[in-house]
């Protein structure tokens, strides 16, 4: 059996990079046998040569000069698992311009500067593949790009950040503190180098932008995504949600609307109350799940490990094999053309809402608050009251209402003399009206 050597330049050897090296070692012979390619990790760029790392690498393979790896004539294909914008951007562009396919796990780069990267790949006629960048080990990008290429996708809803899902699971189920749960997620290799990216929803927004671009064929960048993170959530919100039959999840939602003036796209990331019987409520710890709603295919669900070295390395390796086979056959996967997007702002979107507030426990207070909701056309579906001495905590769940109407309602309610505090406001997703 003859095999074609494919020499890989690996940029970054952290959680994903080290897991990738180990996976290639484990799977090498089987891949050679099945695909007739001999995957060789020829050079590995690291930031710190002397740092202990999870894999044993020959000193001759290691370098701290990532540019030299990209330009090395002995490198056929580049894997970028450094993360962040620079130097990842210029390394990726240099590799593509040199005619080398790039496999990237870098959602931040692709969601902010994807157009530049895809154009460079198109001009050079080489692959840019990034299955690992969205929902880790779950095959999602390839199904969207290939299997669903002809589908009219209307909506994608999912849990796409493993760290925050892990934190929320640990807080809700084990009553672990936010800080402790986040430290565990970091220790397990789920979190970004700066976990603010996870906690504040930036990572999920980047993934949502990539999903929306591919699902709807339009250019959506991270800045187009409405974003709220989980940092403001309290243990009280999670237990109140549980009492009402909901689970709190950080969701990414991309929707496409047809209007007489053309299509509009709305993309958002925010914590949401999901009914406990909804399939997304059962997605725990670092698992991710993504629902895709298509006009012809109906509903699809993708589920699996969205973060962690091994699952992510699996996605990287799948792309490496694809690109290596393309390389040996002189081909490249074509990216579809992305047209300009018209973004529908969050203010115009409809949702059900969970709102909690503290108000004076005296006759008429509730009627006053309810009146303000009515004046703004926001109709209340359910309400719970819990007395607290001179105060009462009220929890409302609304029927579907437009965001701008809810925000005006909240502004007016905050001004009421009987209202001491408006607490958490969470959208409800997966209920009767959403
Ligand atoms: N950890 C996970 O579960 C997942 C991570 N990703 C993405 O994969 C990428 C890597 O993530 P991790 O491995 O978790 O991060 P990490 O922080 O563990 O690894 C990145 C490595 O790159 C090294 N590095 C930084 N600058 C460098 C340079 N100029 N040259 C060479 N090496 C350099 C760092 O020293 C570090 O070892 C990121 O884009 C991340 O968003 C994607 C999916 C899942
Ligand atoms: N930090 C990310 C890693 C995978 O993309 C996450 O927690 O999902
Ligand atoms: Na994936």
Coordinates of N, CA and C in Angstrom, one line a residue, residues 26 32 38 65 112 187 197 225 254 292 335 407 409 415:
X26 N -2.6 8.1 18.0 CA -3.4 7.0 18.2 C -4.1 6.5 16.9
X32 N -3.9 5.9 7.8 CA -3.1 5.6 6.6 C -3.7 4.4 5.8
X38 N -0.3 9.6 5.0 CA 0.6 9.4 6.2 C 0.7 10.7 6.9
X65 N 8.8 29.9 16.7 CA 8.6 30.8 15.5 C 7.5 30.3 14.6
X112 N -15.0 37.5 13.3 CA -14.7 39.0 13.2 C -14.1 39.3 11.8
X187 N -10.1 24.3 34.6 CA -9.2 23.1 34.9 C -9.5 22.0 33.9
X197 N -14.5 35.7 27.9 CA -15.1 35.5 26.6 C -16.3 34.5 26.7
X225 N -24.3 40.5 16.6 CA -25.0 39.6 17.5 C -25.4 40.3 18.8
X254 N -30.4 32.1 16.0 CA -30.2 32.8 14.8 C -31.5 32.6 14.0
X292 N -31.7 22.8 14.4 CA -31.7 23.5 13.1 C -33.2 23.2 12.5
X335 N -16.4 27.5 -0.6 CA -17.3 28.2 0.3 C -18.4 28.9 -0.5
X407 N -39.2 46.6 27.4 CA -38.2 47.5 28.0 C -38.9 48.8 28.4
X409 N -42.0 49.0 29.4 CA -42.8 48.6 30.6 C -41.8 48.6 31.8
X415 N -40.0 53.3 37.8 CA -40.4 54.6 38.3 C -41.5 54.6 39.4

